[in-house]
Amino acid sequence: MITLHHLNKSRSKRIIWLLEELKVNYQIKAYQRDSQSNLAPAELRAIHPLGKSPVIEIDGSVLAESGAIIEYLAQAYASDTLVPSKDSAQYKEYLQWLHFAESSAALPLLLHYFLKIDGAKTNFLDGYAKQEVSLVLGYLNDHMADKHWILGESFSAADIMMSFIIEMAFALELLGDYPNLAKYLQEMHQRPGAQKAMALEHQYDETVTG
Ligand SMILES: N[C@@H](CCC(=O)N[C@@H](CS)C(=O)NCC(=O)O)C(=O)O
């Protein structure tokens, strides 16, 4: 049994989506962000020293980092469907997108988000974040011009990694200038696994009412 330590409104939704695609047995242990600091509760530190989510427990091991979790689970349970064959050219591309999502793409969007909630004037950061957001989203938008999924016709675990980026860009109201990414988000949300992940995320989020 896989246990997912899930924090509301977090990257952990990626893992729920993947687990739904894999159709494996798993359980969710849910945590709520602090209403003032927005940080994870201290109990998550008992699971992993960083105290962040997602974290999974599997076969007696504890694994953090959404990218590592997705790479491991996809390879272990769906190497023939959600991961291109290791000797194909697509595999290299797959690895690039898998890692791009949490590295090059995540930082500018997070900076943009933090600057927005902070509201303070900056000397350098604001301009840097804007420029990097345009670079990253422009690159992705051009790439998606003639594709359904990040690798072309086949859906892969890299699309699940990318979902957090596209959803964050949507939440920051940035997708107006990137129509191919708006279309990509719609495609993602049509998959039953993504819909189940959204429903579960909702169910385990105590800030959601009604
Ligand atoms: N690079 C890590 C980031 C983990 C992370 O920062 N998770 C956030 C939620 S998206 C978190 O736990 N925030 C609460 C906190 O920092 O206390 C990953 O991809 O899993």
Short mmCIF file of N, CA, C and O in Angstrom, two decimals, residues 1 8 26 53 67 73 78 111 129 140 172 178 186 198 203:
data_model
loop_
_atom_site.label_atom_id
_atom_site.label_comp_id
_atom_site.label_asym_id
_atom_site.label_seq_id
_atom_site.Cartn_x
_atom_site.Cartn_y
_atom_site.Cartn_z
N MET A 1 0.84 -1.21 0.00
CA MET A 1 0.00 0.00 0.00
C MET A 1 0.88 1.25 0.00
O MET A 1 1.82 1.36 0.77
N ASN A 8 -3.21 20.33 1.45
CA ASN A 8 -4.21 21.00 0.59
C ASN A 8 -3.54 22.07 -0.27
O ASN A 8 -2.55 22.67 0.11
N TYR A 26 -3.85 2.94 -2.90
CA TYR A 26 -3.13 3.94 -2.13
C TYR A 26 -4.08 4.57 -1.13
O TYR A 26 -5.30 4.44 -1.24
N SER A 53 5.10 18.80 1.19
CA SER A 53 4.29 17.80 0.50
C SER A 53 4.43 18.02 -1.00
O SER A 53 4.55 19.19 -1.42
N GLY A 67 8.85 15.41 -8.44
CA GLY A 67 9.50 14.89 -9.65
C GLY A 67 10.04 13.48 -9.44
O GLY A 67 9.86 12.59 -10.29
N LEU A 73 7.30 6.23 -9.56
CA LEU A 73 6.04 5.48 -9.66
C LEU A 73 5.70 5.16 -11.12
O LEU A 73 5.24 4.05 -11.42
N ALA A 78 4.02 1.87 -14.66
CA ALA A 78 3.43 2.14 -15.98
C ALA A 78 4.51 2.42 -17.01
O ALA A 78 4.36 3.28 -17.86
N LEU A 111 8.09 33.03 -8.10
CA LEU A 111 8.51 34.42 -7.82
C LEU A 111 7.36 35.38 -8.09
O LEU A 111 7.06 36.27 -7.30
N ALA A 129 11.30 38.43 -12.70
CA ALA A 129 10.22 37.43 -12.70
C ALA A 129 9.38 37.57 -13.96
O ALA A 129 9.07 36.56 -14.62
N LEU A 140 6.91 27.21 -23.78
CA LEU A 140 5.92 26.13 -23.68
C LEU A 140 4.78 26.32 -24.69
O LEU A 140 4.33 25.37 -25.32
N LEU A 172 -2.78 32.52 -11.79
CA LEU A 172 -2.18 33.86 -11.78
C LEU A 172 -2.69 34.73 -12.94
O LEU A 172 -2.17 35.81 -13.20
N TYR A 178 -1.37 33.07 -23.82
CA TYR A 178 -0.80 31.77 -24.21
C TYR A 178 -1.92 30.77 -24.53
O TYR A 178 -2.18 29.84 -23.76
N GLN A 186 -7.20 22.49 -20.80
CA GLN A 186 -8.52 21.87 -21.03
C GLN A 186 -8.37 20.38 -21.32
O GLN A 186 -9.14 19.56 -20.83
N MET A 198 -8.91 16.20 -8.97
CA MET A 198 -9.51 17.48 -8.57
C MET A 198 -10.57 17.26 -7.50
O MET A 198 -10.66 18.01 -6.52
N GLN A 203 -12.09 17.39 -1.80
CA GLN A 203 -12.60 16.65 -0.63
C GLN A 203 -11.68 16.79 0.59
O GLN A 203 -12.14 16.87 1.71
#
